[in-house]
mmCIF file of C-alpha atoms in Angstrom:
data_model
loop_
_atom_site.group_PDB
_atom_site.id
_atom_site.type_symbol
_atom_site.label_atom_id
_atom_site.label_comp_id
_atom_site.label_asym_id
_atom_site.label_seq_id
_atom_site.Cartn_x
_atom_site.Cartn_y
_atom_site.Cartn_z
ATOM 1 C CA UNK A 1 77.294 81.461 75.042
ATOM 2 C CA UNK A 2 77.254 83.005 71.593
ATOM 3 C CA UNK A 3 81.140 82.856 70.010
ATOM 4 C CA UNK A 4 81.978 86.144 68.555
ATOM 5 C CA UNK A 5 85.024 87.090 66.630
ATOM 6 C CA UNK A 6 86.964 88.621 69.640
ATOM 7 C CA UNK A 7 87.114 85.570 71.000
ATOM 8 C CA UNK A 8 88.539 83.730 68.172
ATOM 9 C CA UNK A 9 91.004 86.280 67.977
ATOM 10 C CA UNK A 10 91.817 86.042 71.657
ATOM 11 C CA UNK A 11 91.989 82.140 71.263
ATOM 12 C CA UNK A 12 94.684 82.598 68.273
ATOM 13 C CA UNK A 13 96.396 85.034 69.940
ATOM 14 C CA UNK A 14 95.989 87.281 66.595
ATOM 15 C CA UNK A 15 94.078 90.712 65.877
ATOM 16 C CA UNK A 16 90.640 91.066 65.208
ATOM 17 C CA UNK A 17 91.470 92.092 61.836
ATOM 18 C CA UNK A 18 93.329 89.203 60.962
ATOM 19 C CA UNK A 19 90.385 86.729 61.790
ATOM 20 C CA UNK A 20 88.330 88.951 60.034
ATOM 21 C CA UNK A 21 90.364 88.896 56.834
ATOM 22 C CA UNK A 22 90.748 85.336 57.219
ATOM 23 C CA UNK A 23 86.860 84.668 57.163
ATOM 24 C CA UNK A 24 86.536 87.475 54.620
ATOM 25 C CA UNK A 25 89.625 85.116 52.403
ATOM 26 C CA UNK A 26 91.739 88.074 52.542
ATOM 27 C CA UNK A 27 94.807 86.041 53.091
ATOM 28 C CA UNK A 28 97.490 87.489 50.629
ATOM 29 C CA UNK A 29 100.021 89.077 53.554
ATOM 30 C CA UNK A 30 99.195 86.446 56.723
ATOM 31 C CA UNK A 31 100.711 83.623 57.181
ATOM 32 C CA UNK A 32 99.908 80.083 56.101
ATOM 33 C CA UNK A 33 100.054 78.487 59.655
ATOM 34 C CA UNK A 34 98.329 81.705 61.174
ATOM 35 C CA UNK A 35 94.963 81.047 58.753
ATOM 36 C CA UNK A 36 95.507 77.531 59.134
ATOM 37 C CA UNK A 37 95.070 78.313 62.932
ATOM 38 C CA UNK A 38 92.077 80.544 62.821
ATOM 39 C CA UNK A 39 90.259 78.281 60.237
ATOM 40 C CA UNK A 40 90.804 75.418 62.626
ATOM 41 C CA UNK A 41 89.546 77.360 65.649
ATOM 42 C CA UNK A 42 86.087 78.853 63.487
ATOM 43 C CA UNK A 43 85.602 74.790 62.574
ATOM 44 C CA UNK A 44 86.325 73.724 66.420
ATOM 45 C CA UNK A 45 83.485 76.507 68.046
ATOM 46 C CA UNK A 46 81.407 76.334 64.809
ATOM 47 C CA UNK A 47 81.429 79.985 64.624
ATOM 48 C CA UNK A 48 79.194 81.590 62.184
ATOM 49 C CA UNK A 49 80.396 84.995 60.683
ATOM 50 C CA UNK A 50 77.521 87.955 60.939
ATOM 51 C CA UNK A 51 76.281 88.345 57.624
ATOM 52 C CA UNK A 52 75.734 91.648 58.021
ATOM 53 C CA UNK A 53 78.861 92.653 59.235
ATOM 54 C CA UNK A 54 80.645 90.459 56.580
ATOM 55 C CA UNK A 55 78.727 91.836 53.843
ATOM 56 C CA UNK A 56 80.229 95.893 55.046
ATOM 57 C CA UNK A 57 83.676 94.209 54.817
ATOM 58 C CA UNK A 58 83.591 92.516 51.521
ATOM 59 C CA UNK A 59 80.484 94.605 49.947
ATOM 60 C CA UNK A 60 79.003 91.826 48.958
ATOM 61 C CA UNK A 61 75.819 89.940 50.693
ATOM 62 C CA UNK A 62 76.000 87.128 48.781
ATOM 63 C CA UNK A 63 72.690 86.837 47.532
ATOM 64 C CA UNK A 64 70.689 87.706 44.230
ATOM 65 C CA UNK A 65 67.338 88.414 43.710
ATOM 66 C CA UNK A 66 65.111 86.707 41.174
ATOM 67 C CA UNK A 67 61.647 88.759 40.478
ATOM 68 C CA UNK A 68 59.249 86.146 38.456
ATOM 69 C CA UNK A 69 55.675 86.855 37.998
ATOM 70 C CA UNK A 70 53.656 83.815 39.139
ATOM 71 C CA UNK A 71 55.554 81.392 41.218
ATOM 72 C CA UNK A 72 52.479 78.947 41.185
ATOM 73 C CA UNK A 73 53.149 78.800 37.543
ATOM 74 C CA UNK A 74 54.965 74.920 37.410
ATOM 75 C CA UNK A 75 57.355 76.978 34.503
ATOM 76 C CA UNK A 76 58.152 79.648 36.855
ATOM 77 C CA UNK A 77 58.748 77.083 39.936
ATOM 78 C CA UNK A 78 60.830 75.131 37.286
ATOM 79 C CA UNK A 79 63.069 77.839 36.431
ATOM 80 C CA UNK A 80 63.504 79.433 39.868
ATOM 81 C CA UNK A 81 65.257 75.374 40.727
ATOM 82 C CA UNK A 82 67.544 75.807 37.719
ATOM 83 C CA UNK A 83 68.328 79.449 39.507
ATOM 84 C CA UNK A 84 68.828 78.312 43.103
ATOM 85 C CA UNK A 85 70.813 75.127 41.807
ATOM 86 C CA UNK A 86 73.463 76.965 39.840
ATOM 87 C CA UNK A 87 73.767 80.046 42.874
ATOM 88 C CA UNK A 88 73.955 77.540 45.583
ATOM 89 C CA UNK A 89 77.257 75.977 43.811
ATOM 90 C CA UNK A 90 78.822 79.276 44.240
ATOM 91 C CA UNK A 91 77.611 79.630 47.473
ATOM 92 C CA UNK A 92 74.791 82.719 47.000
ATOM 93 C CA UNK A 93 72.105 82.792 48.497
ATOM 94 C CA UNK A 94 68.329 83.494 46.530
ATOM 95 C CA UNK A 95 65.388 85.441 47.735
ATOM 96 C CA UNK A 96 62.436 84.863 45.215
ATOM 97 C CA UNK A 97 59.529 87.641 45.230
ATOM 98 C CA UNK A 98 56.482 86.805 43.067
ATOM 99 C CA UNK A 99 54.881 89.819 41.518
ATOM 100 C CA UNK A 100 51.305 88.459 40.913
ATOM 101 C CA UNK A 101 51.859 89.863 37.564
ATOM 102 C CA UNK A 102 51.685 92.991 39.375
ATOM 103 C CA UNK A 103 53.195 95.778 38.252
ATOM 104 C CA UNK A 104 53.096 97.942 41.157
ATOM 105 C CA UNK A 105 54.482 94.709 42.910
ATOM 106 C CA UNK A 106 57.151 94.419 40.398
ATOM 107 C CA UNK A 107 58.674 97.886 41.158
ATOM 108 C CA UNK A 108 57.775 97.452 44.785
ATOM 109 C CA UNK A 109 60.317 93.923 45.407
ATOM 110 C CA UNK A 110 62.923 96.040 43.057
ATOM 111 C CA UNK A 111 63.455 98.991 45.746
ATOM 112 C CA UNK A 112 63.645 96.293 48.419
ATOM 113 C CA UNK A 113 66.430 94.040 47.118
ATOM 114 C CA UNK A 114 68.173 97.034 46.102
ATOM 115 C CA UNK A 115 67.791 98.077 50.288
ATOM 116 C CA UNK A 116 68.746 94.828 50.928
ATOM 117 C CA UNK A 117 71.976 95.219 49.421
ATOM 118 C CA UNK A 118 71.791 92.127 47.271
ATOM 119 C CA UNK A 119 74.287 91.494 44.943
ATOM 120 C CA UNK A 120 72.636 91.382 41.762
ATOM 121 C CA UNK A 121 68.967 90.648 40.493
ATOM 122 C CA UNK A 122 67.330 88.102 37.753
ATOM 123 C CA UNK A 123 64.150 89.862 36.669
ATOM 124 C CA UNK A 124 61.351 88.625 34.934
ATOM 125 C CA UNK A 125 59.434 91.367 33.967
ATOM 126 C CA UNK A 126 55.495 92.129 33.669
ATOM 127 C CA UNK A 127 55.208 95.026 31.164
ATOM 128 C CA UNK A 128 57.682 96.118 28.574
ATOM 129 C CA UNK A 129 56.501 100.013 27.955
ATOM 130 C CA UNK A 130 56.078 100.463 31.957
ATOM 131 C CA UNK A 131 59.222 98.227 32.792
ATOM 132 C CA UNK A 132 61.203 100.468 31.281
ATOM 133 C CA UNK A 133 60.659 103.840 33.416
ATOM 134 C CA UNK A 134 62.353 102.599 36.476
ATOM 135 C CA UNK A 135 64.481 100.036 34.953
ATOM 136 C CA UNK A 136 66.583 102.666 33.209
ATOM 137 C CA UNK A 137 67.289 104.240 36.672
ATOM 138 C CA UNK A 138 68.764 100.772 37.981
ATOM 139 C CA UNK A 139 70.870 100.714 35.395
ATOM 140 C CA UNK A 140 72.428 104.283 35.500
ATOM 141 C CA UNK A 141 73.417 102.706 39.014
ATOM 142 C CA UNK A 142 75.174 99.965 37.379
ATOM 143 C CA UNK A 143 73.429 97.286 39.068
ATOM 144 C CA UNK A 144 73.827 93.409 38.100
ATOM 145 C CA UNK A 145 70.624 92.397 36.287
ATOM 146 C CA UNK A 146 70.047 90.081 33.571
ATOM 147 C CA UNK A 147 66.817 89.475 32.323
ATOM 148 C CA UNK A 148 64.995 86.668 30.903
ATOM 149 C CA UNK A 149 62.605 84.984 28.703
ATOM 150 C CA UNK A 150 60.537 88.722 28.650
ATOM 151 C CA UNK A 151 62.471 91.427 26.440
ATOM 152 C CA UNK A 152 62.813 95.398 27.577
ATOM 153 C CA UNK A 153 63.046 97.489 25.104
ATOM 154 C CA UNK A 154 65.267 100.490 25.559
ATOM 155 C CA UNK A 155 67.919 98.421 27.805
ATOM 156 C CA UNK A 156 69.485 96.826 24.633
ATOM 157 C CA UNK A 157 72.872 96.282 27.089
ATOM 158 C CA UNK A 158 71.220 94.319 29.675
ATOM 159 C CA UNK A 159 72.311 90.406 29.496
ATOM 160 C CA UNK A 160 69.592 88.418 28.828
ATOM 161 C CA UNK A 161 68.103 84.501 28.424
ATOM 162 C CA UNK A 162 65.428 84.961 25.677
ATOM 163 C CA UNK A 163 63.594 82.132 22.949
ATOM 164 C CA UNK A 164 62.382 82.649 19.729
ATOM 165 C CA UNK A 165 58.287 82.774 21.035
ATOM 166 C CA UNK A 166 57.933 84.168 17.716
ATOM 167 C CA UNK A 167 59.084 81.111 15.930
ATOM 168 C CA UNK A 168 57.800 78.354 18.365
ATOM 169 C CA UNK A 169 54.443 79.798 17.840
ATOM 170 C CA UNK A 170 54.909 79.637 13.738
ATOM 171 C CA UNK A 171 56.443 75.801 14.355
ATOM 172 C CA UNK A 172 52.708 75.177 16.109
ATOM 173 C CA UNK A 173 50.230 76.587 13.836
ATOM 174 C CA UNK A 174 52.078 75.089 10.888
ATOM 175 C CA UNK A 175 52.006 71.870 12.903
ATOM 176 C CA UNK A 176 48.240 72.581 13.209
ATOM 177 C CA UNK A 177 47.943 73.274 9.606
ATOM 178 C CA UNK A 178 49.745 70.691 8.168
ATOM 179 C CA UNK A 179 47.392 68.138 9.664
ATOM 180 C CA UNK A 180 44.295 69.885 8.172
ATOM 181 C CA UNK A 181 43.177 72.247 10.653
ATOM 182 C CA UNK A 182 41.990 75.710 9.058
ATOM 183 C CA UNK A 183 39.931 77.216 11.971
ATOM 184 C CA UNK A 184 42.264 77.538 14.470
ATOM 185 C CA UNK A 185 41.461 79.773 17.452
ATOM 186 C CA UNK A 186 44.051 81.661 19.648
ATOM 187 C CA UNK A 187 44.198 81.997 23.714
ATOM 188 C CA UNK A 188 46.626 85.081 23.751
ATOM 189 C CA UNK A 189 48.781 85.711 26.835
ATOM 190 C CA UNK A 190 48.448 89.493 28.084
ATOM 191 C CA UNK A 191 49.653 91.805 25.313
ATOM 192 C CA UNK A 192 51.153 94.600 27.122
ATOM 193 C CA UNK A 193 54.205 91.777 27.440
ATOM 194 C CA UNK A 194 56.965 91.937 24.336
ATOM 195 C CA UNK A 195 56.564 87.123 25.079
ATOM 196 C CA UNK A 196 52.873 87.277 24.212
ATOM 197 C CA UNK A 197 52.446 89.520 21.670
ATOM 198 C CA UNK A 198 55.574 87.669 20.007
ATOM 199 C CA UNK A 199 53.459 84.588 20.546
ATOM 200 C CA UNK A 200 50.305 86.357 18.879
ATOM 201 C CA UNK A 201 52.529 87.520 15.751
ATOM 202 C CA UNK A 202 53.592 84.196 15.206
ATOM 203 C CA UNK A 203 49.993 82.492 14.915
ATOM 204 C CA UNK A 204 48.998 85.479 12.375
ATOM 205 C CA UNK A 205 51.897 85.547 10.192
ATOM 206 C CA UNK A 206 51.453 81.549 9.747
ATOM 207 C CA UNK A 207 47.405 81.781 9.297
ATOM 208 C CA UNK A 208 48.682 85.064 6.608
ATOM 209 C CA UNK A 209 50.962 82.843 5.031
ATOM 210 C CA UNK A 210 48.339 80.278 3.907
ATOM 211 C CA UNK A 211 46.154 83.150 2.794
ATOM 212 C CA UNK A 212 43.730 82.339 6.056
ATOM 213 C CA UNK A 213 41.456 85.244 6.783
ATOM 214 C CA UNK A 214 42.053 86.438 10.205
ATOM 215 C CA UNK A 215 38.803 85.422 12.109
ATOM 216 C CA UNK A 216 38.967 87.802 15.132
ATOM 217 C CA UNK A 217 35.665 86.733 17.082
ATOM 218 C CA UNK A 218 38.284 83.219 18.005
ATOM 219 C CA UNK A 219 41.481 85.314 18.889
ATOM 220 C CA UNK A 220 40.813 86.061 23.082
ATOM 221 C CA UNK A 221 43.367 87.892 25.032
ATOM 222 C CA UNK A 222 43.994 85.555 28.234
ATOM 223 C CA UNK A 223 46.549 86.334 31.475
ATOM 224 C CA UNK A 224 48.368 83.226 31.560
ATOM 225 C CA UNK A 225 46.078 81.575 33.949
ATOM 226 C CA UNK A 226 44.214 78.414 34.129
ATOM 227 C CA UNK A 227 41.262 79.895 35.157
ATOM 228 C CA UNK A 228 41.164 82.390 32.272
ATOM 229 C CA UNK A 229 41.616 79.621 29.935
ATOM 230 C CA UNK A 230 38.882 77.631 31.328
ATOM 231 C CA UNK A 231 36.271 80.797 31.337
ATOM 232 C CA UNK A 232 37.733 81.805 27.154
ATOM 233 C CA UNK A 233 37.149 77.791 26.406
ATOM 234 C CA UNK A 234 33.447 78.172 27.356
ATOM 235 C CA UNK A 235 33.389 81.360 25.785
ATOM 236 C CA UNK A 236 34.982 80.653 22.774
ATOM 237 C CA UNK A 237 32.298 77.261 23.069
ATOM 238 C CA UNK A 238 28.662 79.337 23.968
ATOM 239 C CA UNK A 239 29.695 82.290 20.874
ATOM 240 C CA UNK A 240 31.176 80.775 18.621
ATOM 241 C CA UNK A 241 30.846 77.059 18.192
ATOM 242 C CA UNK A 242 31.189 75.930 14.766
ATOM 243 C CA UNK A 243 33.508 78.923 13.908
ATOM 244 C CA UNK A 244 36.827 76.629 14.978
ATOM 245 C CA UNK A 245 37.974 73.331 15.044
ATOM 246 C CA UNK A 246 41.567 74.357 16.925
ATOM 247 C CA UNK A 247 42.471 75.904 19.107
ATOM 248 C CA UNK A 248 46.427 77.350 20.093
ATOM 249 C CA UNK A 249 46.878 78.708 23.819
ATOM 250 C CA UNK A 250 49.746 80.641 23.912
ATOM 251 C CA UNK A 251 50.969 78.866 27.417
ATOM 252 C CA UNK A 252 50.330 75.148 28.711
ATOM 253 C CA UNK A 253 48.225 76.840 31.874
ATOM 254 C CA UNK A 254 45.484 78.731 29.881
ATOM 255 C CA UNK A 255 45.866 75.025 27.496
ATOM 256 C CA UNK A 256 44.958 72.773 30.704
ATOM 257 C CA UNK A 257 42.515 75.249 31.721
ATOM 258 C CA UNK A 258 40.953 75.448 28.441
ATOM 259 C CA UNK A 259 41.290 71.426 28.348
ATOM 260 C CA UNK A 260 39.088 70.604 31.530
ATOM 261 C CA UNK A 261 36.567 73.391 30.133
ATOM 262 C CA UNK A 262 36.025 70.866 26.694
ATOM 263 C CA UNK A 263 36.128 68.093 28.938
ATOM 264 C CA UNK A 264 33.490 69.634 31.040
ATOM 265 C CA UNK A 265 30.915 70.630 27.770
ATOM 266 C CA UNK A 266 31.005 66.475 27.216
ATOM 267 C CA UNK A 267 33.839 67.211 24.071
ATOM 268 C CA UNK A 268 37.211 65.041 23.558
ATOM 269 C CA UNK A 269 40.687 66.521 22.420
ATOM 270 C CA UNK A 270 41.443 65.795 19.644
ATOM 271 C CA UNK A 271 38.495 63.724 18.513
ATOM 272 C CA UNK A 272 36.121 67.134 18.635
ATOM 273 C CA UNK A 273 38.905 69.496 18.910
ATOM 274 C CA UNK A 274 42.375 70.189 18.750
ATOM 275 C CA UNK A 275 44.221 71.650 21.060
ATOM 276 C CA UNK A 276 47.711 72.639 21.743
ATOM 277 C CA UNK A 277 49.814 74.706 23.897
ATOM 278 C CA UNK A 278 53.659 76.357 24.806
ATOM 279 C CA UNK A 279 55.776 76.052 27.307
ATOM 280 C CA UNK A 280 55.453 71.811 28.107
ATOM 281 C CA UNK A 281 54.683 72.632 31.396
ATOM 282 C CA UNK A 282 54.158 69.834 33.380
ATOM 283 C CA UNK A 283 50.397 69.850 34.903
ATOM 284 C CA UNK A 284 48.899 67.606 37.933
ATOM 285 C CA UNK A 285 45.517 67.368 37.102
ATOM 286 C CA UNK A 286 45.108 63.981 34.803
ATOM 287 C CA UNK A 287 44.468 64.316 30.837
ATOM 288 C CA UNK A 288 44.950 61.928 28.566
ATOM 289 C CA UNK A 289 45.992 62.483 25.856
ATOM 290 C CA UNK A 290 48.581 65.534 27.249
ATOM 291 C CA UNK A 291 49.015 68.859 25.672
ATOM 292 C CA UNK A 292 50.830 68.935 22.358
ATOM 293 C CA UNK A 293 53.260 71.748 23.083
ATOM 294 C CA UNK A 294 56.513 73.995 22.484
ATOM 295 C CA UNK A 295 59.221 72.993 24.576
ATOM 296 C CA UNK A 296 61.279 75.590 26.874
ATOM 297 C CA UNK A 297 63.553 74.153 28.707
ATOM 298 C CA UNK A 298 62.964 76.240 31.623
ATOM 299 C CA UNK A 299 65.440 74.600 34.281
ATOM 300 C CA UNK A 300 68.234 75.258 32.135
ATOM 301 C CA UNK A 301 67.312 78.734 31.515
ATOM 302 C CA UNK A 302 67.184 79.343 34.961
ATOM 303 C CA UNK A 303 70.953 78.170 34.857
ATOM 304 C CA UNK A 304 71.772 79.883 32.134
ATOM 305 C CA UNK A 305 70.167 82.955 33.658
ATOM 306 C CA UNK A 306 72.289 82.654 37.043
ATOM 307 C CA UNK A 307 75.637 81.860 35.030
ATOM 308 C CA UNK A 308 75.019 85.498 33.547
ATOM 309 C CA UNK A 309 74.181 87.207 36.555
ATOM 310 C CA UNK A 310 77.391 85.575 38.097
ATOM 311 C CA UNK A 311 79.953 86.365 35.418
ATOM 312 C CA UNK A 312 78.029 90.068 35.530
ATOM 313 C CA UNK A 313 78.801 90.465 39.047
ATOM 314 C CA UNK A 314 82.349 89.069 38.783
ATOM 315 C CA UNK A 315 82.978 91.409 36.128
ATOM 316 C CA UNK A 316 83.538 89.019 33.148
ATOM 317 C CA UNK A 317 84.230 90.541 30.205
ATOM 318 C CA UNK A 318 83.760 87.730 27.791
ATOM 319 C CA UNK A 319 79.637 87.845 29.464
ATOM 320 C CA UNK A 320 77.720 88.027 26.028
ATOM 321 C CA UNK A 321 74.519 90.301 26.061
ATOM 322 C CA UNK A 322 72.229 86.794 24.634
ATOM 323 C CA UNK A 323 71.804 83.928 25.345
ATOM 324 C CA UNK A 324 68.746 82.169 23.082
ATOM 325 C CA UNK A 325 67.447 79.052 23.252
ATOM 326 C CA UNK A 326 66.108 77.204 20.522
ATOM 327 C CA UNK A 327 62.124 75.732 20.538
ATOM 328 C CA UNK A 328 61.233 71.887 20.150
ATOM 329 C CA UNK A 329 57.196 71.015 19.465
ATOM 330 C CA UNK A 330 56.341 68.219 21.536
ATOM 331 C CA UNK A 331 53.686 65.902 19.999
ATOM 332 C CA UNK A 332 51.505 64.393 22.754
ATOM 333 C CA UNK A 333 48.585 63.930 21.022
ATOM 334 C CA UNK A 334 46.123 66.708 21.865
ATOM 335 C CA UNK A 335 46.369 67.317 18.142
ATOM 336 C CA UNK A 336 44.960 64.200 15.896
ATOM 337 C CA UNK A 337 44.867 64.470 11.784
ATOM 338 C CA UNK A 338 40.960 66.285 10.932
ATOM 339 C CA UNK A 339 39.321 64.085 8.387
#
């Protein structure tokens, strides 16, 4: 037979009320024997409190929301952990929803954790100019949200977790440079987001700085995926061969993807050509050597992400709008020294 809070009550010989301010840690005007009783009695029956119904008491559900675009992404997966690990110390609860990198999906999983009544939201968001329409409206609600690693623009007072993409792209194709590599080709991520076309200005400001022409038959847009880098590889191979002799993918996916497709056309990295990456996502399929990269530390700014949201939702006042984290290239050795 199910336990319900009118029993413990009846068991205790106190009010309803009082076991449900108890459970609730309401405690400031009952006495320290009567909780002590009631917490006993909820330990002895293993009672378990009605969310629901606990969540109309205190107004709070106990559980955030955290909106990432691909969750098959092993940076996305990575970050969500750091998330759940630093909520599940305080006891919240985390429902993920993966967007596909779909806008209409992004807005979709927004109304329902907002009818869900969750307590605040981590967003990761697909497209900056469209982003902004209905974000502004969750905000004039004063809803917890703290973004990260993609910018809004027009919600300058929304807590974020952001890196410099701008710089960890120049610390690449200055890496590139500096070990004689003048062709370089550039995977893009999608540039209707504020991460990849930070990404992109960073790889043309350093090929502007050493007075490097701007050869725009290399630069391909890409999505992110490893797919997409694999099919702009052979592209970039069949068009233009001879026209690079490195290449930068703006994320370690596209990178990989790209990788197997040089593999494939009988070519080594870096003996034939260079190749590097961002994000030092770690990648199952086999390649030796692995993908010289930018680091983000992307377990730690899923912690850093939840610590916001937290403080947010606790009002804390000393919450700072930005958090950034600073970029580290990993050498690996996808990137040799061209003779």
């Amino acid at each position: 037979m199910k336990i319900t809070i009118k029993d413990i009550a009846r068991l205790c010989n106190v009010s309803v009320t009082t076991v449900s301010r108890v459970i609730n840690h309401k405690v400031d005007n009952i006495g320290a024997d009567t909780v002590r009783k009631v917490e006993d009695k909820i330990r002895e029956l293993g009672f378990k409190p009605n969310a629901i119904a606990r969540s109309m008491v205190t107004g709070k559900s106990n559980t955030i929301g955290l909106v990432i675009p691909d969750v098959r992404n092993p940076f996305f997966s990575e970050l969500a952990k750091g998330v759940e690990d630093f909520m599940n110390d305080q006891n919240y609860g985390v429902l993920l929803c993966n967007t596909d990198s779909s806008l209409e999906k992004e807005e979709q999983y927004i109304k329902l954790l907002r009818g869900k009544s969750v307590d605040g939201v981590i967003f990761t968001t697909q497209n900056t100019n469209e982003s902004e329409k209905y974000f502004v409206d969750i905000l004039k609600n004063h809803y917890p949200v703290v973004l990260i690693e993609r910018y809004v623009q027009g919600v300058e007072n929304v807590p974020g977790v952001y890196v410099d993409n701008f710089g960890g792209a120049q610390k690449m194709c200055r890496f590139l440079l500096e070990r004689g590599y003048r062709k370089i080709a550039c995977i893009t991520g999608p540039l209707h987001t504020h991460n990849a076309v930070l990404r992109f200005e960073g790889y043309k400001s350093v090929m502007q700085e050493a007075g490097i022409e701007l050869n725009h038959d290399i630069i391909l847009e890409g999505n992110y995926h490893y797919e997409c880098g694999y099919e702009l590889m052979q592209r970039l191979l069949s068009e233009f061969s001879g026209e690079f002799d490195a290449v930068f993918a703006c994320n370690d996916i596209m990178g990989y993807g790209a990788y197997k497709a040089l593999q494939d056309a009988g070519l080594s990295v870096p003996g034939d050509i260079a190749l590097s990456g961002f994000d030092n996502t770690p990648f199952l399929e086999v390649f030796e050597p692995k993908l010289t990269t930018i680091n983000l530390p992307a377990h730690e700014m899923g912690k850093k992400a939840a610590e916001m949201l937290f403080k947010v939702m606790s009002k804390d006042e000393s919450q700072k709008l930005e958090y950034r984290f600073e970029l580290e290239l990993v050498d690996k050795g996808s990137v040799g020294y061209k003779e």
